[in-house]
Structure formats: structure tokens, C-alpha cells
Short mmCIF file of C-alpha atoms in Angstrom, two decimals:
data_model
loop_
_atom_site.label_atom_id
_atom_site.label_comp_id
_atom_site.label_asym_id
_atom_site.label_seq_id
_atom_site.Cartn_x
_atom_site.Cartn_y
_atom_site.Cartn_z
CA UNK A 507 73.17 -5.60 27.80
CA UNK A 508 71.55 -8.77 28.43
CA UNK A 509 68.40 -8.85 27.38
CA UNK A 510 66.09 -10.55 29.92
CA UNK A 511 64.05 -13.92 29.53
CA UNK A 512 60.40 -13.92 30.01
CA UNK A 513 60.01 -17.31 31.59
CA UNK A 514 57.70 -19.67 29.75
CA UNK A 515 54.94 -19.94 31.66
CA UNK A 516 53.97 -15.97 31.19
CA UNK A 517 53.22 -17.12 27.95
CA UNK A 518 49.91 -18.65 26.75
CA UNK A 519 48.92 -21.12 24.06
CA UNK A 520 45.98 -19.78 21.89
CA UNK A 521 43.65 -23.50 20.71
CA UNK A 522 43.82 -23.86 17.28
CA UNK A 523 39.71 -24.51 17.18
CA UNK A 524 39.14 -21.37 19.12
CA UNK A 525 40.59 -19.35 16.33
CA UNK A 526 38.69 -21.33 13.83
CA UNK A 527 35.85 -20.23 15.44
CA UNK A 528 36.79 -16.62 15.53
CA UNK A 529 37.37 -16.79 12.16
CA UNK A 530 34.05 -18.46 10.74
CA UNK A 531 32.40 -15.45 8.95
CA UNK A 532 29.08 -14.03 11.43
CA UNK A 533 26.70 -14.25 7.72
CA UNK A 534 26.90 -16.11 5.50
CA UNK A 535 27.80 -15.16 1.75
CA UNK A 536 25.03 -14.56 -0.10
CA UNK A 537 24.90 -14.71 -4.72
CA UNK A 538 23.43 -11.28 -5.67
CA UNK A 539 19.88 -12.97 -6.34
CA UNK A 540 19.66 -14.18 -2.63
CA UNK A 541 20.56 -10.46 -1.69
CA UNK A 542 18.10 -9.30 -3.93
CA UNK A 543 15.30 -11.32 -2.76
CA UNK A 544 16.38 -10.69 0.82
CA UNK A 545 15.71 -7.46 0.27
CA UNK A 546 12.85 -7.51 -2.02
CA UNK A 547 11.33 -9.61 0.95
CA UNK A 548 12.13 -6.96 3.78
CA UNK A 549 9.83 -4.23 1.97
CA UNK A 550 6.25 -5.20 3.31
CA UNK A 551 4.52 -2.53 1.02
CA UNK A 552 6.13 -4.75 -2.29
CA UNK A 553 5.54 -8.61 -0.33
CA UNK A 554 1.27 -7.39 0.10
CA UNK A 555 1.76 -6.28 -3.23
CA UNK A 556 2.89 -9.11 -4.74
CA UNK A 557 0.33 -11.43 -2.98
CA UNK A 558 -2.13 -9.49 -4.16
CA UNK A 559 -1.15 -10.00 -7.76
CA UNK A 560 0.03 -13.27 -7.01
CA UNK A 561 -3.97 -14.34 -5.54
CA UNK A 562 -5.17 -11.88 -8.96
CA UNK A 563 -3.18 -14.22 -11.42
CA UNK A 564 -4.50 -17.50 -9.68
CA UNK A 565 -8.02 -16.57 -9.54
CA UNK A 566 -7.88 -15.69 -13.62
CA UNK A 567 -6.00 -18.67 -14.37
CA UNK A 568 -8.64 -20.87 -12.88
CA UNK A 569 -11.45 -18.61 -13.92
CA UNK A 570 -13.60 -21.95 -15.29
CA UNK A 571 -13.21 -23.09 -11.85
CA UNK A 572 -13.78 -20.64 -9.57
CA UNK A 573 -16.19 -18.75 -11.51
CA UNK A 574 -20.13 -19.42 -9.90
CA UNK A 575 -21.48 -18.84 -13.10
CA UNK A 576 -21.37 -18.76 -17.95
CA UNK A 577 -19.93 -15.09 -17.42
CA UNK A 578 -22.09 -14.67 -20.88
CA UNK A 579 -25.37 -16.56 -19.88
CA UNK A 580 -27.89 -14.24 -19.48
CA UNK A 581 -30.96 -14.13 -17.48
CA UNK A 582 -33.79 -11.16 -18.42
CA UNK A 583 -36.02 -11.59 -15.62
CA UNK A 584 -32.79 -11.60 -13.02
CA UNK A 585 -31.42 -8.00 -14.28
CA UNK A 586 -29.91 -5.76 -12.54
CA UNK A 587 -30.13 -7.51 -8.72
CA UNK A 588 -28.14 -6.00 -6.03
CA UNK A 589 -25.09 -8.42 -4.48
CA UNK A 590 -26.02 -10.90 -2.84
CA UNK A 591 -24.29 -13.11 -0.46
CA UNK A 592 -26.28 -16.44 0.91
CA UNK A 593 -28.07 -15.86 3.85
CA UNK A 594 -26.11 -14.04 5.18
CA UNK A 595 -27.69 -10.03 6.82
CA UNK A 596 -24.53 -7.83 5.71
CA UNK A 597 -25.37 -4.36 4.54
CA UNK A 598 -24.89 -4.54 1.04
CA UNK A 599 -24.85 -7.83 0.29
CA UNK A 600 -28.36 -8.97 1.67
CA UNK A 601 -30.27 -8.34 -1.80
CA UNK A 602 -31.92 -5.06 -0.70
CA UNK A 603 -33.08 -2.50 -2.84
CA UNK A 604 -34.09 1.07 -2.39
CA UNK A 605 -37.19 0.89 -5.37
CA UNK A 606 -38.89 4.10 -4.11
CA UNK A 607 -37.87 5.55 -0.97
CA UNK A 608 -38.16 1.88 0.67
CA UNK A 609 -36.17 -0.64 1.28
CA UNK A 610 -37.27 -3.98 -0.49
CA UNK A 611 -35.60 -7.71 -1.35
CA UNK A 612 -35.03 -7.85 -5.07
CA UNK A 613 -34.39 -10.86 -5.50
CA UNK A 614 -38.73 -11.77 -3.00
CA UNK A 615 -39.52 -8.91 -6.42
CA UNK A 616 -38.87 -10.98 -9.74
CA UNK A 617 -39.56 -14.02 -8.24
CA UNK A 618 -35.62 -15.32 -8.83
CA UNK A 619 -35.29 -19.37 -7.74
CA UNK A 620 -34.70 -20.41 -3.61
CA UNK A 621 -31.17 -20.51 -3.00
CA UNK A 622 -30.69 -18.02 -5.97
CA UNK A 623 -28.06 -15.52 -5.16
CA UNK A 624 -25.14 -13.38 -6.86
CA UNK A 625 -22.35 -11.79 -4.54
CA UNK A 626 -21.83 -9.07 -6.73
CA UNK A 627 -25.03 -8.97 -8.12
CA UNK A 628 -26.28 -8.85 -12.04
CA UNK A 629 -25.45 -6.26 -14.77
CA UNK A 630 -29.03 -4.99 -17.56
CA UNK A 631 -28.89 -8.64 -19.01
CA UNK A 632 -28.94 -10.56 -15.67
CA UNK A 633 -25.39 -11.92 -16.23
CA UNK A 634 -23.19 -12.80 -12.63
CA UNK A 635 -21.30 -9.62 -12.23
CA UNK A 636 -18.77 -11.34 -10.40
CA UNK A 637 -18.39 -14.00 -13.07
CA UNK A 638 -17.78 -11.34 -16.04
CA UNK A 639 -15.15 -9.35 -13.59
CA UNK A 640 -13.27 -12.66 -12.67
CA UNK A 641 -12.63 -13.50 -16.64
CA UNK A 642 -12.54 -9.57 -17.27
CA UNK A 643 -9.14 -9.74 -15.26
CA UNK A 644 -8.10 -13.08 -16.86
CA UNK A 645 -8.23 -10.81 -20.73
CA UNK A 646 -6.78 -7.64 -19.36
CA UNK A 647 -4.13 -10.36 -17.98
CA UNK A 648 -3.87 -11.91 -21.42
CA UNK A 649 -3.46 -8.76 -23.33
CA UNK A 650 -0.71 -7.53 -20.63
CA UNK A 651 1.59 -10.58 -20.62
CA UNK A 652 1.58 -10.67 -24.74
CA UNK A 653 2.11 -7.73 -25.05
CA UNK A 654 5.35 -7.40 -22.60
CA UNK A 655 6.10 -10.45 -24.65
CA UNK A 656 6.55 -8.46 -27.88
CA UNK A 657 8.35 -5.41 -25.75
CA UNK A 658 10.50 -8.17 -24.94
CA UNK A 659 11.45 -9.95 -28.37
CA UNK A 660 12.05 -6.10 -29.97
CA UNK A 661 12.89 -4.09 -27.04
CA UNK A 662 16.35 -6.32 -25.81
CA UNK A 663 17.54 -6.70 -29.17
CA UNK A 664 16.99 -3.68 -30.67
CA UNK A 665 18.53 -1.64 -27.56
CA UNK A 666 21.67 -4.26 -27.69
CA UNK A 667 22.34 -4.25 -31.20
CA UNK A 668 21.88 0.19 -30.79
CA UNK A 669 24.38 0.54 -27.88
CA UNK A 670 26.66 -2.49 -28.94
CA UNK A 671 27.27 -1.17 -32.48
CA UNK A 672 26.91 2.44 -31.84
CA UNK A 673 28.00 5.17 -34.76
CA UNK A 674 26.30 5.47 -37.52
CA UNK A 675 24.25 2.13 -36.50
CA UNK A 676 22.87 3.49 -33.30
CA UNK A 677 21.92 7.05 -35.05
CA UNK A 678 19.60 6.09 -37.80
CA UNK A 679 18.50 3.52 -35.20
CA UNK A 680 17.45 5.72 -32.38
CA UNK A 681 15.84 7.61 -35.65
CA UNK A 682 13.25 4.94 -36.29
CA UNK A 683 13.05 4.67 -32.47
CA UNK A 684 11.68 8.35 -32.40
CA UNK A 685 9.34 8.44 -35.25
CA UNK A 686 7.98 4.76 -33.79
CA UNK A 687 7.74 6.75 -30.40
CA UNK A 688 6.30 10.19 -31.93
CA UNK A 689 2.95 8.15 -33.23
CA UNK A 690 0.54 7.87 -30.74
CA UNK A 691 -1.33 5.14 -29.52
CA UNK A 692 -4.73 5.59 -30.79
CA UNK A 693 -4.36 6.05 -34.37
CA UNK A 694 -2.18 2.72 -33.90
CA UNK A 695 -5.13 1.31 -32.53
CA UNK A 696 -7.93 2.22 -35.51
CA UNK A 697 -5.33 1.95 -38.22
CA UNK A 698 -5.59 -1.94 -36.50
CA UNK A 699 -8.39 -2.12 -36.22
CA UNK A 700 -8.82 -1.00 -39.87
CA UNK A 701 -6.78 -4.24 -41.57
CA UNK A 702 -7.81 -6.59 -38.54
CA UNK A 703 -11.10 -7.04 -37.16
CA UNK A 704 -11.29 -5.29 -33.42
CA UNK A 705 -9.96 -8.04 -30.65
CA UNK A 706 -7.25 -9.47 -29.06
CA UNK A 707 -4.72 -8.96 -31.81
CA UNK A 708 -5.47 -6.03 -33.07
CA UNK A 709 -4.80 -4.52 -28.96
CA UNK A 710 -1.99 -6.60 -28.37
CA UNK A 711 0.32 -5.31 -32.45
CA UNK A 712 -1.30 -1.49 -30.85
CA UNK A 713 0.44 -1.98 -27.57
CA UNK A 714 3.47 -3.81 -29.12
CA UNK A 715 3.94 -1.51 -32.53
CA UNK A 716 4.89 1.17 -30.03
CA UNK A 717 5.57 0.81 -25.91
CA UNK A 718 8.79 -1.06 -26.94
CA UNK A 719 10.63 2.12 -27.52
CA UNK A 720 11.14 2.83 -24.28
CA UNK A 721 12.57 -0.84 -23.34
CA UNK A 722 15.22 -0.58 -26.14
CA UNK A 723 16.16 2.94 -24.87
CA UNK A 724 16.98 1.85 -21.52
CA UNK A 725 18.98 -1.34 -23.31
CA UNK A 726 20.79 0.91 -25.23
CA UNK A 727 21.71 2.87 -22.58
CA UNK A 728 22.89 0.20 -19.87
CA UNK A 729 24.73 -1.82 -23.04
CA UNK A 730 26.93 1.79 -23.39
CA UNK A 731 27.40 1.28 -20.03
CA UNK A 732 28.55 -2.36 -19.75
CA UNK A 733 30.30 -3.16 -22.84
CA UNK A 734 33.51 -0.93 -21.15
CA UNK A 735 33.70 -3.59 -18.01
CA UNK A 736 36.74 -5.16 -18.38
CA UNK A 737 34.52 -8.53 -18.21
CA UNK A 738 33.67 -7.92 -21.11
CA UNK A 739 36.64 -6.48 -23.04
CA UNK A 740 38.13 -9.50 -22.41
CA UNK A 741 36.04 -11.60 -23.78
CA UNK A 742 36.52 -9.33 -27.21
CA UNK A 743 40.23 -10.16 -26.40
CA UNK A 744 39.39 -13.44 -26.21
CA UNK A 745 37.56 -13.47 -28.98
CA UNK A 746 33.99 -14.62 -27.99
CA UNK A 747 31.58 -13.59 -30.80
CA UNK A 748 28.78 -10.95 -30.46
CA UNK A 749 25.99 -12.52 -29.92
CA UNK A 750 27.84 -14.73 -27.06
CA UNK A 751 29.31 -11.74 -25.52
CA UNK A 752 25.41 -10.35 -25.15
CA UNK A 753 23.81 -13.77 -23.96
CA UNK A 754 26.42 -14.72 -21.99
CA UNK A 755 27.33 -11.22 -20.53
CA UNK A 756 25.64 -8.08 -21.86
CA UNK A 757 21.50 -9.80 -21.05
CA UNK A 758 22.25 -10.89 -17.30
CA UNK A 759 23.49 -7.76 -16.41
CA UNK A 760 20.42 -6.36 -17.87
CA UNK A 761 18.04 -8.32 -16.08
CA UNK A 762 17.38 -6.31 -13.35
CA UNK A 763 16.50 -3.68 -16.10
CA UNK A 764 14.43 -5.95 -17.70
CA UNK A 765 12.69 -7.18 -14.80
CA UNK A 766 11.63 -3.80 -13.76
CA UNK A 767 10.82 -2.35 -16.94
CA UNK A 768 8.70 -5.11 -17.72
CA UNK A 769 6.70 -4.86 -13.95
CA UNK A 770 6.54 -0.79 -15.24
CA UNK A 771 4.98 -1.61 -19.27
CA UNK A 772 1.74 -4.19 -17.65
CA UNK A 773 -0.23 -1.73 -15.76
CA UNK A 774 0.56 0.44 -18.86
CA UNK A 775 -0.77 -2.41 -21.38
CA UNK A 776 -3.94 -3.35 -18.90
CA UNK A 777 -5.43 0.71 -18.55
CA UNK A 778 -4.61 0.96 -22.08
CA UNK A 779 -6.42 -1.77 -22.87
CA UNK A 780 -9.41 -0.60 -20.18
CA UNK A 781 -9.10 3.03 -22.02
CA UNK A 782 -10.13 1.24 -25.26
CA UNK A 783 -12.61 -1.08 -23.95
CA UNK A 784 -14.19 2.45 -21.91
CA UNK A 785 -14.88 3.84 -25.15
CA UNK A 786 -16.09 1.36 -27.18
CA UNK A 787 -13.05 0.31 -29.84
CA UNK A 788 -11.68 -2.84 -27.53
CA UNK A 789 -13.04 -5.51 -26.69
CA UNK A 790 -15.98 -6.43 -28.24
CA UNK A 791 -18.85 -7.94 -27.12
CA UNK A 792 -19.66 -10.09 -25.14
CA UNK A 793 -16.25 -11.08 -24.22
CA UNK A 794 -15.83 -9.23 -20.54
CA UNK A 795 -12.68 -7.21 -19.49
CA UNK A 796 -12.41 -4.60 -16.82
CA UNK A 797 -12.49 -1.90 -19.83
CA UNK A 798 -15.95 -3.54 -21.01
CA UNK A 799 -17.38 -3.67 -17.65
CA UNK A 800 -16.50 0.04 -16.32
CA UNK A 801 -18.39 1.13 -19.73
CA UNK A 802 -21.76 -0.70 -18.91
CA UNK A 803 -21.09 0.31 -14.98
CA UNK A 804 -20.74 3.44 -15.83
CA UNK A 805 -24.03 3.68 -17.36
CA UNK A 806 -26.42 2.97 -14.59
CA UNK A 807 -23.54 4.43 -12.17
CA UNK A 808 -26.37 6.95 -10.42
CA UNK A 809 -28.87 4.31 -10.10
CA UNK A 810 -26.97 0.83 -9.97
CA UNK A 811 -23.51 1.96 -8.37
CA UNK A 812 -21.90 -1.08 -7.19
CA UNK A 813 -22.07 -2.30 -11.19
CA UNK A 814 -19.05 0.30 -11.74
CA UNK A 815 -17.14 -0.05 -7.84
CA UNK A 816 -16.42 -3.68 -8.35
CA UNK A 817 -14.40 -3.72 -11.43
CA UNK A 818 -12.95 0.16 -10.91
CA UNK A 819 -11.25 -1.30 -7.47
CA UNK A 820 -10.23 -4.50 -8.93
CA UNK A 821 -8.21 -1.88 -11.76
CA UNK A 822 -7.28 0.28 -9.00
CA UNK A 823 -6.14 -2.60 -7.32
CA UNK A 824 -3.43 -4.52 -9.95
CA UNK A 825 -2.74 -0.88 -11.08
CA UNK A 826 -1.56 0.14 -8.12
CA UNK A 827 -0.28 -3.12 -6.52
CA UNK A 828 2.21 -3.93 -10.07
CA UNK A 829 3.26 0.09 -9.65
CA UNK A 830 4.12 -0.69 -6.10
CA UNK A 831 6.28 -3.68 -6.70
CA UNK A 832 8.08 -1.93 -9.61
CA UNK A 833 9.73 0.70 -6.84
CA UNK A 834 10.18 -2.61 -4.89
CA UNK A 835 12.32 -4.27 -7.58
CA UNK A 836 14.09 -1.81 -7.90
CA UNK A 837 14.97 -0.74 -4.77
CA UNK A 838 16.07 -4.67 -4.43
CA UNK A 839 18.09 -4.25 -7.54
CA UNK A 840 19.73 -0.83 -6.80
CA UNK A 841 19.66 -0.28 -3.23
CA UNK A 842 21.43 2.93 -3.89
CA UNK A 843 18.61 4.54 -6.33
CA UNK A 844 17.25 4.15 -2.70
CA UNK A 845 18.75 6.27 -1.11
#
């Protein structure tokens, strides 16, 4: 049986250039960090929180330039003045205060110099609240950053060694973690203040001594999983040292856990410092922190609520924004966690 011949004019030869165009990938390939950044910026809540925190950090860094007054300068004749925003007649920011059931211009009552106004008012010693809030936020952020750095310096190596060695070494190291975590933070702070004088150093040390255990536990759990991966086993087979494996393979793959836990450590440190300053065993006077401002404001909250509302709003924004940004980073690094 003869096979019929198909005429050549029935064939259609494809253009090689057309094939190449069809084979091109529709979207460019992304690295892991580029994909994380893309997912993070798609999260509108996280972007808003990142913007707010960046603005607060910038204002705190440039506090000496931005703050309108010296935060510790006292003017007894200008004490407890209400907020005033220039000559604008904005309710709540026009310098008027309720005195005996009548709204009066508090700045005229104390014969304040012409052109003098305080955007957020003054405290009981006549100090500018806006300047004190800016410097107080700066001090609270410094405490949080220093405590977080110590947390990273202790927690990461401790967790890696515990997870990498395993066995008896891991058992002993985890018992130490349990002992440290069982000691309340407040007791550690009091002990630090007995040894050192109250202030920034004692608070940072107290937070650092107890807060690194969470980071160590997370890093240990991740190290247990990573050390069984093929690329780690291959590195061990090739004779690489444990230190080199940790720096070259473990820490880069632990970066997501480290970043996410850091974002949750910062608000905890800020809140703990504010709590200590609020109850009077934190930052000493005349230095301002968000905790000391809240403590001073609550004493006159019934008659002068603005003295407490302003630092409370700033503290709430920092706490909420940092936690929401941490959630956004967790979803960006591990999309399956949001499913």
C-alpha cells in the first residue's frame, strides 16, 4: 500500500523569531528577597504602618532640629497652658481654656509674650509638651533598639549552638533558658537598680537579660529543621566548619525568623520601658520618655486631659504600627502562614 505524498505547499514553516517571542516568560524572574518586597508592598496596612514608623523615627533622629523648644526648659509663669496653633482659631488648638464655666484665652491670662504659642500646650512646670514628646519618643526608641541589639547578640548564637549541637548540650542550654524565663522582668529591673543607678543602662540590661529567650527558642527550633537539609549535609560532607556553615547557610535562612521576631521585640521593649517610667522606677527626671509623660499627664487628667492624650496617642501608634508591620513581614516571608 502506497503512502500518499503530502504536497510541500501544504506545509507552513514557522518563523524562528516568532518562536522565540512565544517562549519568552511573561513576567521577569524574581529573587526571594524581591518577592518578599513585592508581597510586603502589596499589603496596604503594612505599607501605611511602615510609613508612620519611618516618619516617627526620622522626627526622633532629628529631634534637636525639629523640636521648637528645649524639652527641659522651665517657665513657671507659662505652666499648664492649653494647645495653641499660631493665630488659627481651631477648636482645641486656639489657646482657650475653661475657667469657672467660661472659655478664656489662657495665654492672655498669664500675659504670655506676643507670638508665644505651644502646639500641644505646656506641663505643670511650663515645659513644651511637643518638644518633650519628641525627645521622649526618641529615648523610648533608643531603649528599644539597644535592647533588641542585645537580644540579637545573645539569642541568635545561643539558639544556633543549642539546635546545632543537640543532645546533652541542648538539654543543658534549654534548662538555663527555662530558669531565665521564669524570673519576672520587674524583679530583674529592681536588682539592676540596686546594682546600678536608675536610668537607661539599667532598663536596657534588665530587658536584655530576660527577653533574649524567645529569640533563642525560635532560632533553636528552626536550626533543628535546617541542619537536616541537603545543602547543610553537603557542606558537612565537604568538611566545612560549624562556624562557616552557621554564617553561610543557617543565618541567611534564619533571616525571616530574625526580622519578624525583632519587629515584635521592639514594641515589647517600648511598652516595658513606658511601664517602668509610669510607675516611677524608669527614666529619672528631668529626662522625658513616653512613660514619664503619661505619669505626669495622668495626675492632671481630670482638668488637663491633653497632657495625657498626646503621649498616649503616640505610644499607641508605635505599638499598633509595629505589630501590624510585623504581621505584614511574616506574611511576606511566609505566604503560607496567612492561608
